[in-house]
mmCIF file with all atom_site columns, C-alpha atoms in Angstrom:
data_model
loop_
_atom_site.group_PDB
_atom_site.id
_atom_site.type_symbol
_atom_site.label_atom_id
_atom_site.label_alt_id
_atom_site.label_comp_id
_atom_site.label_asym_id
_atom_site.label_entity_id
_atom_site.label_seq_id
_atom_site.pdbx_PDB_ins_code
_atom_site.Cartn_x
_atom_site.Cartn_y
_atom_site.Cartn_z
_atom_site.occupancy
_atom_site.B_iso_or_equiv
_atom_site.pdbx_formal_charge
_atom_site.auth_seq_id
_atom_site.auth_comp_id
_atom_site.auth_asym_id
_atom_site.auth_atom_id
_atom_site.pdbx_PDB_model_num
ATOM 1   C CA . UNK A 1 1   ? 4.238   14.994 16.431 1.00 71.00 ? 1   UNK A CA 1
ATOM 2   C CA . UNK A 1 2   ? 1.615   13.184 14.366 1.00 86.00 ? 2   UNK A CA 1
ATOM 3   C CA . UNK A 1 3   ? 0.408   14.525 11.035 1.00 87.00 ? 3   UNK A CA 1
ATOM 4   C CA . UNK A 1 4   ? -3.048  15.127 12.522 1.00 89.00 ? 4   UNK A CA 1
ATOM 5   C CA . UNK A 1 5   ? -1.605  17.129 15.403 1.00 91.00 ? 5   UNK A CA 1
ATOM 6   C CA . UNK A 1 6   ? 0.460   19.210 12.958 1.00 92.00 ? 6   UNK A CA 1
ATOM 7   C CA . UNK A 1 7   ? -2.615  19.919 10.807 1.00 93.00 ? 7   UNK A CA 1
ATOM 8   C CA . UNK A 1 8   ? -4.676  20.925 13.862 1.00 93.00 ? 8   UNK A CA 1
ATOM 9   C CA . UNK A 1 9   ? -1.788  23.107 15.039 1.00 93.00 ? 9   UNK A CA 1
ATOM 10  C CA . UNK A 1 10  ? -1.485  24.937 11.706 1.00 95.00 ? 10  UNK A CA 1
ATOM 11  C CA . UNK A 1 11  ? -5.230  25.651 11.563 1.00 96.00 ? 11  UNK A CA 1
ATOM 12  C CA . UNK A 1 12  ? -5.427  26.754 15.198 1.00 93.00 ? 12  UNK A CA 1
ATOM 13  C CA . UNK A 1 13  ? -2.364  28.984 14.793 1.00 93.00 ? 13  UNK A CA 1
ATOM 14  C CA . UNK A 1 14  ? -4.007  30.780 11.855 1.00 95.00 ? 14  UNK A CA 1
ATOM 15  C CA . UNK A 1 15  ? -7.262  31.285 13.770 1.00 94.00 ? 15  UNK A CA 1
ATOM 16  C CA . UNK A 1 16  ? -5.300  32.622 16.745 1.00 91.00 ? 16  UNK A CA 1
ATOM 17  C CA . UNK A 1 17  ? -4.395  35.638 14.556 1.00 90.00 ? 17  UNK A CA 1
ATOM 18  C CA . UNK A 1 18  ? -8.054  36.728 14.444 1.00 91.00 ? 18  UNK A CA 1
ATOM 19  C CA . UNK A 1 19  ? -8.500  39.900 16.506 1.00 89.00 ? 19  UNK A CA 1
ATOM 20  C CA . UNK A 1 20  ? -12.250 39.330 16.867 1.00 89.00 ? 20  UNK A CA 1
ATOM 21  C CA . UNK A 1 21  ? -11.968 35.722 18.029 1.00 88.00 ? 21  UNK A CA 1
ATOM 22  C CA . UNK A 1 22  ? -13.618 35.226 21.415 1.00 87.00 ? 22  UNK A CA 1
ATOM 23  C CA . UNK A 1 23  ? -11.124 34.642 24.211 1.00 85.00 ? 23  UNK A CA 1
ATOM 24  C CA . UNK A 1 24  ? -13.266 31.780 25.442 1.00 86.00 ? 24  UNK A CA 1
ATOM 25  C CA . UNK A 1 25  ? -12.744 28.639 23.331 1.00 88.00 ? 25  UNK A CA 1
ATOM 26  C CA . UNK A 1 26  ? -13.871 25.059 23.544 1.00 88.00 ? 26  UNK A CA 1
ATOM 27  C CA . UNK A 1 27  ? -11.613 22.614 21.739 1.00 85.00 ? 27  UNK A CA 1
ATOM 28  C CA . UNK A 1 28  ? -12.920 19.161 20.855 1.00 82.00 ? 28  UNK A CA 1
ATOM 29  C CA . UNK A 1 29  ? -12.810 16.796 23.802 1.00 83.00 ? 29  UNK A CA 1
ATOM 30  C CA . UNK A 1 30  ? -12.673 19.563 26.406 1.00 87.00 ? 30  UNK A CA 1
ATOM 31  C CA . UNK A 1 31  ? -15.364 20.768 28.780 1.00 89.00 ? 31  UNK A CA 1
ATOM 32  C CA . UNK A 1 32  ? -16.515 24.362 28.893 1.00 90.00 ? 32  UNK A CA 1
ATOM 33  C CA . UNK A 1 33  ? -19.141 25.841 31.197 1.00 89.00 ? 33  UNK A CA 1
ATOM 34  C CA . UNK A 1 34  ? -19.848 29.301 29.766 1.00 89.00 ? 34  UNK A CA 1
ATOM 35  C CA . UNK A 1 35  ? -21.969 31.864 31.544 1.00 88.00 ? 35  UNK A CA 1
ATOM 36  C CA . UNK A 1 36  ? -25.277 32.674 29.815 1.00 84.00 ? 36  UNK A CA 1
ATOM 37  C CA . UNK A 1 37  ? -23.833 36.025 28.676 1.00 85.00 ? 37  UNK A CA 1
ATOM 38  C CA . UNK A 1 38  ? -20.609 34.560 27.206 1.00 89.00 ? 38  UNK A CA 1
ATOM 39  C CA . UNK A 1 39  ? -19.762 34.468 23.537 1.00 91.00 ? 39  UNK A CA 1
ATOM 40  C CA . UNK A 1 40  ? -17.403 31.636 22.682 1.00 93.00 ? 40  UNK A CA 1
ATOM 41  C CA . UNK A 1 41  ? -16.163 29.437 19.853 1.00 95.00 ? 41  UNK A CA 1
ATOM 42  C CA . UNK A 1 42  ? -16.201 25.647 19.611 1.00 94.00 ? 42  UNK A CA 1
ATOM 43  C CA . UNK A 1 43  ? -13.311 24.362 17.501 1.00 94.00 ? 43  UNK A CA 1
ATOM 44  C CA . UNK A 1 44  ? -13.339 20.930 15.878 1.00 94.00 ? 44  UNK A CA 1
ATOM 45  C CA . UNK A 1 45  ? -11.009 19.427 13.288 1.00 95.00 ? 45  UNK A CA 1
ATOM 46  C CA . UNK A 1 46  ? -12.745 16.745 11.234 1.00 94.00 ? 46  UNK A CA 1
ATOM 47  C CA . UNK A 1 47  ? -10.553 14.382 9.220  1.00 93.00 ? 47  UNK A CA 1
ATOM 48  C CA . UNK A 1 48  ? -11.642 12.532 6.074  1.00 89.00 ? 48  UNK A CA 1
ATOM 49  C CA . UNK A 1 49  ? -12.202 8.788  6.319  1.00 73.00 ? 49  UNK A CA 1
ATOM 50  C CA . UNK A 1 50  ? -8.984  7.934  4.517  1.00 69.00 ? 50  UNK A CA 1
ATOM 51  C CA . UNK A 1 51  ? -5.656  9.301  3.370  1.00 72.00 ? 51  UNK A CA 1
ATOM 52  C CA . UNK A 1 52  ? -4.207  8.895  -0.094 1.00 72.00 ? 52  UNK A CA 1
ATOM 53  C CA . UNK A 1 53  ? -0.555  7.948  -0.395 1.00 71.00 ? 53  UNK A CA 1
ATOM 54  C CA . UNK A 1 54  ? 1.280   8.448  -3.658 1.00 72.00 ? 54  UNK A CA 1
ATOM 55  C CA . UNK A 1 55  ? 4.573   7.230  -5.020 1.00 71.00 ? 55  UNK A CA 1
ATOM 56  C CA . UNK A 1 56  ? 7.514   8.549  -3.042 1.00 69.00 ? 56  UNK A CA 1
ATOM 57  C CA . UNK A 1 57  ? 5.535   8.705  0.189  1.00 70.00 ? 57  UNK A CA 1
ATOM 58  C CA . UNK A 1 58  ? 3.524   11.876 -0.533 1.00 77.00 ? 58  UNK A CA 1
ATOM 59  C CA . UNK A 1 59  ? 0.365   11.693 1.614  1.00 82.00 ? 59  UNK A CA 1
ATOM 60  C CA . UNK A 1 60  ? -2.824  13.683 1.063  1.00 86.00 ? 60  UNK A CA 1
ATOM 61  C CA . UNK A 1 61  ? -5.382  14.191 3.836  1.00 89.00 ? 61  UNK A CA 1
ATOM 62  C CA . UNK A 1 62  ? -8.658  16.111 3.595  1.00 93.00 ? 62  UNK A CA 1
ATOM 63  C CA . UNK A 1 63  ? -10.993 17.490 6.224  1.00 95.00 ? 63  UNK A CA 1
ATOM 64  C CA . UNK A 1 64  ? -12.988 20.345 7.698  1.00 97.00 ? 64  UNK A CA 1
ATOM 65  C CA . UNK A 1 65  ? -11.973 22.785 10.413 1.00 97.00 ? 65  UNK A CA 1
ATOM 66  C CA . UNK A 1 66  ? -15.269 23.661 12.087 1.00 97.00 ? 66  UNK A CA 1
ATOM 67  C CA . UNK A 1 67  ? -15.653 26.860 14.097 1.00 97.00 ? 67  UNK A CA 1
ATOM 68  C CA . UNK A 1 68  ? -19.031 27.276 15.784 1.00 96.00 ? 68  UNK A CA 1
ATOM 69  C CA . UNK A 1 69  ? -19.499 30.842 17.011 1.00 95.00 ? 69  UNK A CA 1
ATOM 70  C CA . UNK A 1 70  ? -21.927 30.695 19.947 1.00 93.00 ? 70  UNK A CA 1
ATOM 71  C CA . UNK A 1 71  ? -23.460 33.625 21.750 1.00 90.00 ? 71  UNK A CA 1
ATOM 72  C CA . UNK A 1 72  ? -26.534 34.729 23.679 1.00 89.00 ? 72  UNK A CA 1
ATOM 73  C CA . UNK A 1 73  ? -29.727 36.061 22.173 1.00 84.00 ? 73  UNK A CA 1
ATOM 74  C CA . UNK A 1 74  ? -29.930 39.637 23.331 1.00 70.00 ? 74  UNK A CA 1
ATOM 75  C CA . UNK A 1 75  ? -33.586 40.613 23.383 1.00 63.00 ? 75  UNK A CA 1
ATOM 76  C CA . UNK A 1 76  ? -32.827 44.189 24.437 1.00 61.00 ? 76  UNK A CA 1
ATOM 77  C CA . UNK A 1 77  ? -31.514 44.996 20.958 1.00 61.00 ? 77  UNK A CA 1
ATOM 78  C CA . UNK A 1 78  ? -32.672 44.256 17.430 1.00 58.00 ? 78  UNK A CA 1
ATOM 79  C CA . UNK A 1 79  ? -29.153 43.704 16.106 1.00 69.00 ? 79  UNK A CA 1
ATOM 80  C CA . UNK A 1 80  ? -28.176 40.873 18.466 1.00 68.00 ? 80  UNK A CA 1
ATOM 81  C CA . UNK A 1 81  ? -26.821 38.976 15.470 1.00 79.00 ? 81  UNK A CA 1
ATOM 82  C CA . UNK A 1 82  ? -24.417 41.758 14.482 1.00 84.00 ? 82  UNK A CA 1
ATOM 83  C CA . UNK A 1 83  ? -21.719 40.705 16.960 1.00 86.00 ? 83  UNK A CA 1
ATOM 84  C CA . UNK A 1 84  ? -21.930 37.024 16.051 1.00 90.00 ? 84  UNK A CA 1
ATOM 85  C CA . UNK A 1 85  ? -21.973 37.833 12.329 1.00 91.00 ? 85  UNK A CA 1
ATOM 86  C CA . UNK A 1 86  ? -18.889 40.037 12.689 1.00 92.00 ? 86  UNK A CA 1
ATOM 87  C CA . UNK A 1 87  ? -17.027 37.290 14.573 1.00 93.00 ? 87  UNK A CA 1
ATOM 88  C CA . UNK A 1 88  ? -18.007 34.678 11.964 1.00 95.00 ? 88  UNK A CA 1
ATOM 89  C CA . UNK A 1 89  ? -17.000 36.918 9.042  1.00 95.00 ? 89  UNK A CA 1
ATOM 90  C CA . UNK A 1 90  ? -13.687 37.724 10.694 1.00 95.00 ? 90  UNK A CA 1
ATOM 91  C CA . UNK A 1 91  ? -13.003 34.013 11.289 1.00 96.00 ? 91  UNK A CA 1
ATOM 92  C CA . UNK A 1 92  ? -13.759 33.192 7.642  1.00 96.00 ? 92  UNK A CA 1
ATOM 93  C CA . UNK A 1 93  ? -11.471 36.016 6.479  1.00 96.00 ? 93  UNK A CA 1
ATOM 94  C CA . UNK A 1 94  ? -8.511  34.360 8.247  1.00 96.00 ? 94  UNK A CA 1
ATOM 95  C CA . UNK A 1 95  ? -8.707  31.487 5.741  1.00 97.00 ? 95  UNK A CA 1
ATOM 96  C CA . UNK A 1 96  ? -8.601  32.845 2.166  1.00 97.00 ? 96  UNK A CA 1
ATOM 97  C CA . UNK A 1 97  ? -9.294  30.190 -0.462 1.00 97.00 ? 97  UNK A CA 1
ATOM 98  C CA . UNK A 1 98  ? -6.096  28.650 -1.871 1.00 96.00 ? 98  UNK A CA 1
ATOM 99  C CA . UNK A 1 99  ? -4.007  30.051 0.973  1.00 96.00 ? 99  UNK A CA 1
ATOM 100 C CA . UNK A 1 100 ? -1.376  27.680 2.357  1.00 95.00 ? 100 UNK A CA 1
ATOM 101 C CA . UNK A 1 101 ? -0.452  27.138 5.968  1.00 95.00 ? 101 UNK A CA 1
ATOM 102 C CA . UNK A 1 102 ? 2.730   25.369 6.996  1.00 91.00 ? 102 UNK A CA 1
ATOM 103 C CA . UNK A 1 103 ? 2.629   23.136 10.045 1.00 88.00 ? 103 UNK A CA 1
ATOM 104 C CA . UNK A 1 104 ? 5.182   21.192 12.049 1.00 88.00 ? 104 UNK A CA 1
ATOM 105 C CA . UNK A 1 105 ? 7.182   18.635 10.103 1.00 85.00 ? 105 UNK A CA 1
ATOM 106 C CA . UNK A 1 106 ? 6.695   20.490 6.823  1.00 86.00 ? 106 UNK A CA 1
ATOM 107 C CA . UNK A 1 107 ? 2.996   19.696 6.495  1.00 90.00 ? 107 UNK A CA 1
ATOM 108 C CA . UNK A 1 108 ? 1.250   22.047 4.069  1.00 93.00 ? 108 UNK A CA 1
ATOM 109 C CA . UNK A 1 109 ? -2.445  22.761 4.617  1.00 95.00 ? 109 UNK A CA 1
ATOM 110 C CA . UNK A 1 110 ? -4.275  24.333 1.676  1.00 96.00 ? 110 UNK A CA 1
ATOM 111 C CA . UNK A 1 111 ? -7.617  26.029 2.219  1.00 97.00 ? 111 UNK A CA 1
ATOM 112 C CA . UNK A 1 112 ? -10.164 24.906 -0.382 1.00 97.00 ? 112 UNK A CA 1
ATOM 113 C CA . UNK A 1 113 ? -13.490 26.393 0.683  1.00 97.00 ? 113 UNK A CA 1
ATOM 114 C CA . UNK A 1 114 ? -14.979 28.530 3.439  1.00 97.00 ? 114 UNK A CA 1
ATOM 115 C CA . UNK A 1 115 ? -18.690 28.706 4.250  1.00 97.00 ? 115 UNK A CA 1
ATOM 116 C CA . UNK A 1 116 ? -20.597 30.490 7.024  1.00 95.00 ? 116 UNK A CA 1
ATOM 117 C CA . UNK A 1 117 ? -24.104 30.199 8.374  1.00 87.00 ? 117 UNK A CA 1
ATOM 118 C CA . UNK A 1 118 ? -26.961 29.793 8.706  1.00 90.00 ? 118 UNK A CA 1
ATOM 119 C CA . UNK A 1 119 ? -27.675 31.069 12.195 1.00 89.00 ? 119 UNK A CA 1
ATOM 120 C CA . UNK A 1 120 ? -28.971 28.196 14.306 1.00 90.00 ? 120 UNK A CA 1
ATOM 121 C CA . UNK A 1 121 ? -30.930 28.513 17.552 1.00 88.00 ? 121 UNK A CA 1
ATOM 122 C CA . UNK A 1 122 ? -29.552 26.495 20.456 1.00 85.00 ? 122 UNK A CA 1
ATOM 123 C CA . UNK A 1 123 ? -31.076 25.795 23.836 1.00 77.00 ? 123 UNK A CA 1
ATOM 124 C CA . UNK A 1 124 ? -30.897 28.228 26.747 1.00 72.00 ? 124 UNK A CA 1
ATOM 125 C CA . UNK A 1 125 ? -31.256 31.398 24.651 1.00 84.00 ? 125 UNK A CA 1
ATOM 126 C CA . UNK A 1 126 ? -28.150 30.945 22.504 1.00 89.00 ? 126 UNK A CA 1
ATOM 127 C CA . UNK A 1 127 ? -27.452 31.204 18.798 1.00 91.00 ? 127 UNK A CA 1
ATOM 128 C CA . UNK A 1 128 ? -24.740 29.507 16.771 1.00 93.00 ? 128 UNK A CA 1
ATOM 129 C CA . UNK A 1 129 ? -23.166 30.507 13.466 1.00 95.00 ? 129 UNK A CA 1
ATOM 130 C CA . UNK A 1 130 ? -21.068 27.724 11.931 1.00 97.00 ? 130 UNK A CA 1
ATOM 131 C CA . UNK A 1 131 ? -17.933 28.539 9.940  1.00 97.00 ? 131 UNK A CA 1
ATOM 132 C CA . UNK A 1 132 ? -16.721 25.544 7.925  1.00 98.00 ? 132 UNK A CA 1
ATOM 133 C CA . UNK A 1 133 ? -13.221 25.595 6.452  1.00 98.00 ? 133 UNK A CA 1
ATOM 134 C CA . UNK A 1 134 ? -12.519 22.759 4.006  1.00 97.00 ? 134 UNK A CA 1
ATOM 135 C CA . UNK A 1 135 ? -8.816  21.931 3.736  1.00 96.00 ? 135 UNK A CA 1
ATOM 136 C CA . UNK A 1 136 ? -6.407  19.519 2.041  1.00 94.00 ? 136 UNK A CA 1
ATOM 137 C CA . UNK A 1 137 ? -3.044  18.716 3.635  1.00 93.00 ? 137 UNK A CA 1
ATOM 138 C CA . UNK A 1 138 ? 0.108   17.303 2.077  1.00 89.00 ? 138 UNK A CA 1
ATOM 139 C CA . UNK A 1 139 ? 3.047   15.724 3.810  1.00 80.00 ? 139 UNK A CA 1
ATOM 140 C CA . UNK A 1 140 ? 5.659   13.056 3.251  1.00 72.00 ? 140 UNK A CA 1
ATOM 141 C CA . UNK A 1 141 ? 5.386   9.685  4.957  1.00 67.00 ? 141 UNK A CA 1
ATOM 142 C CA . UNK A 1 142 ? 8.789   8.884  6.516  1.00 62.00 ? 142 UNK A CA 1
ATOM 143 C CA . UNK A 1 143 ? 8.072   5.167  5.903  1.00 62.00 ? 143 UNK A CA 1
ATOM 144 C CA . UNK A 1 144 ? 6.457   5.171  2.448  1.00 54.00 ? 144 UNK A CA 1
ATOM 145 C CA . UNK A 1 145 ? 4.335   2.237  1.357  1.00 55.00 ? 145 UNK A CA 1
ATOM 146 C CA . UNK A 1 146 ? 4.869   3.141  -2.311 1.00 52.00 ? 146 UNK A CA 1
ATOM 147 C CA . UNK A 1 147 ? 8.567   3.869  -2.669 1.00 49.00 ? 147 UNK A CA 1
#
Protein backbone atom coordinates (compact mmCIF):
# COMPACT_ATOMS: atom_id res chain seq x y z
CA UNK A 1 0.00 0.00 0.00
CA UNK A 2 1.35 3.43 -0.89
CA UNK A 3 1.91 6.12 1.72
CA UNK A 4 -0.85 8.22 0.16
CA UNK A 5 -3.32 5.35 0.32
CA UNK A 6 -2.42 4.74 3.97
CA UNK A 7 -2.92 8.43 4.82
CA UNK A 8 -6.30 8.50 3.03
CA UNK A 9 -7.27 5.29 4.82
CA UNK A 10 -6.41 6.66 8.28
CA UNK A 11 -8.40 9.86 7.69
CA UNK A 12 -11.40 8.04 6.22
CA UNK A 13 -11.38 5.50 9.06
CA UNK A 14 -11.56 8.32 11.63
CA UNK A 15 -14.42 10.04 9.80
CA UNK A 16 -16.27 6.72 9.58
CA UNK A 17 -16.65 6.89 13.40
CA UNK A 18 -18.88 9.98 13.09
CA UNK A 19 -22.46 9.06 14.00
CA UNK A 20 -23.87 12.09 12.17
CA UNK A 21 -21.98 11.49 8.93
CA UNK A 22 -24.35 11.14 5.98
CA UNK A 23 -24.56 7.59 4.65
CA UNK A 24 -24.24 8.96 1.14
CA UNK A 25 -20.62 9.84 0.31
CA UNK A 26 -18.78 10.93 -2.78
CA UNK A 27 -15.08 10.13 -2.74
CA UNK A 28 -12.75 11.94 -5.13
CA UNK A 29 -12.83 10.46 -8.61
CA UNK A 30 -16.22 8.79 -8.14
CA UNK A 31 -19.59 9.74 -9.56
CA UNK A 32 -22.60 10.41 -7.38
CA UNK A 33 -26.09 11.33 -8.55
CA UNK A 34 -27.91 12.44 -5.39
CA UNK A 35 -31.61 13.13 -5.28
CA UNK A 36 -32.54 16.79 -4.70
CA UNK A 37 -33.54 15.93 -1.11
CA UNK A 38 -30.30 14.07 -0.25
CA UNK A 39 -27.70 15.29 2.19
CA UNK A 40 -24.26 13.93 1.40
CA UNK A 41 -20.55 14.51 1.92
CA UNK A 42 -17.83 14.93 -0.70
CA UNK A 43 -14.47 13.68 0.57
CA UNK A 44 -11.17 14.79 -0.95
CA UNK A 45 -7.62 14.28 0.28
CA UNK A 46 -5.30 17.01 -0.97
CA UNK A 47 -1.56 16.37 -0.77
CA UNK A 48 1.11 19.08 -0.54
CA UNK A 49 3.29 19.68 -3.59
CA UNK A 50 6.31 17.96 -2.09
CA UNK A 51 7.47 15.64 0.66
CA UNK A 52 10.42 16.26 2.94
CA UNK A 53 12.79 13.39 3.59
CA UNK A 54 15.17 13.51 6.53
CA UNK A 55 18.20 11.52 7.52
CA UNK A 56 17.37 7.89 8.21
CA UNK A 57 14.51 7.86 5.73
CA UNK A 58 11.91 9.73 7.83
CA UNK A 59 9.43 11.30 5.38
CA UNK A 60 7.04 14.15 6.15
CA UNK A 61 3.96 14.83 4.02
CA UNK A 62 1.41 17.61 4.52
CA UNK A 63 -2.09 18.11 3.18
CA UNK A 64 -5.76 18.83 3.72
CA UNK A 65 -8.61 16.38 4.16
CA UNK A 66 -11.60 18.23 2.73
CA UNK A 67 -15.15 17.28 3.71
CA UNK A 68 -17.86 19.23 1.91
CA UNK A 69 -21.23 18.74 3.61
CA UNK A 70 -23.90 19.27 0.94
CA UNK A 71 -27.63 19.42 1.48
CA UNK A 72 -30.83 20.94 0.13
CA UNK A 73 -32.20 24.35 1.00
CA UNK A 74 -35.42 23.66 2.83
CA UNK A 75 -37.66 26.67 2.34
CA UNK A 76 -40.41 25.23 4.54
CA UNK A 77 -38.34 25.89 7.66
CA UNK A 78 -36.23 28.77 8.90
CA UNK A 79 -33.57 26.52 10.43
CA UNK A 80 -32.63 24.65 7.25
CA UNK A 81 -28.97 25.20 8.12
CA UNK A 82 -29.27 23.49 11.51
CA UNK A 83 -28.88 19.98 10.10
CA UNK A 84 -25.91 20.88 7.91
CA UNK A 85 -24.27 22.82 10.75
CA UNK A 86 -24.69 19.87 13.11
CA UNK A 87 -23.14 17.48 10.56
CA UNK A 88 -20.22 19.87 9.94
CA UNK A 89 -19.58 20.39 13.67
CA UNK A 90 -19.72 16.66 14.30
CA UNK A 91 -17.24 16.02 11.46
CA UNK A 92 -14.83 18.64 12.84
CA UNK A 93 -15.10 17.11 16.33
CA UNK A 94 -13.77 13.79 15.00
CA UNK A 95 -10.40 15.47 14.37
CA UNK A 96 -9.16 17.16 17.57
CA UNK A 97 -6.07 19.31 17.02
CA UNK A 98 -2.83 17.45 17.77
CA UNK A 99 -4.59 14.08 17.72
CA UNK A 100 -2.68 11.29 16.00
CA UNK A 101 -4.07 8.64 13.70
CA UNK A 102 -2.12 5.53 12.80
CA UNK A 103 -2.45 4.16 9.29
CA UNK A 104 -1.23 1.08 7.47
CA UNK A 105 2.52 0.58 7.43
CA UNK A 106 3.00 2.59 10.62
CA UNK A 107 2.17 5.95 9.07
CA UNK A 108 1.26 8.55 11.70
CA UNK A 109 -1.11 11.34 10.71
CA UNK A 110 -1.21 14.33 13.06
CA UNK A 111 -4.11 16.77 12.89
CA UNK A 112 -2.88 20.37 12.85
CA UNK A 113 -5.94 22.53 12.22
CA UNK A 114 -9.67 22.20 11.62
CA UNK A 115 -11.84 24.91 10.08
CA UNK A 116 -15.52 24.94 9.08
CA UNK A 117 -17.60 27.23 6.93
CA UNK A 118 -18.74 29.50 5.52
CA UNK A 119 -21.98 28.19 4.10
CA UNK A 120 -21.82 28.38 0.31
CA UNK A 121 -24.80 28.31 -2.06
CA UNK A 122 -24.56 25.75 -4.85
CA UNK A 123 -26.74 25.32 -7.90
CA UNK A 124 -30.06 23.47 -7.85
CA UNK A 125 -31.13 24.66 -4.38
CA UNK A 126 -28.23 23.18 -2.42
CA UNK A 127 -25.91 24.52 0.25
CA UNK A 128 -22.39 23.40 1.11
CA UNK A 129 -20.45 23.74 4.35
CA UNK A 130 -16.74 22.95 3.93
CA UNK A 131 -14.79 21.29 6.73
CA UNK A 132 -11.03 21.52 6.17
CA UNK A 133 -8.71 19.32 8.22
CA UNK A 134 -5.02 20.21 7.87
CA UNK A 135 -2.72 17.27 8.61
CA UNK A 136 0.95 16.28 8.66
CA UNK A 137 1.98 12.64 8.17
CA UNK A 138 5.21 10.89 9.10
CA UNK A 139 6.50 7.59 7.83
CA UNK A 140 9.76 5.85 7.06
CA UNK A 141 10.94 5.42 3.49
CA UNK A 142 12.00 1.77 3.04
CA UNK A 143 14.60 2.95 0.49
CA UNK A 144 15.97 6.14 2.08
CA UNK A 145 17.72 8.71 -0.07
CA UNK A 146 19.51 10.12 2.99
CA UNK A 147 20.79 7.13 4.92
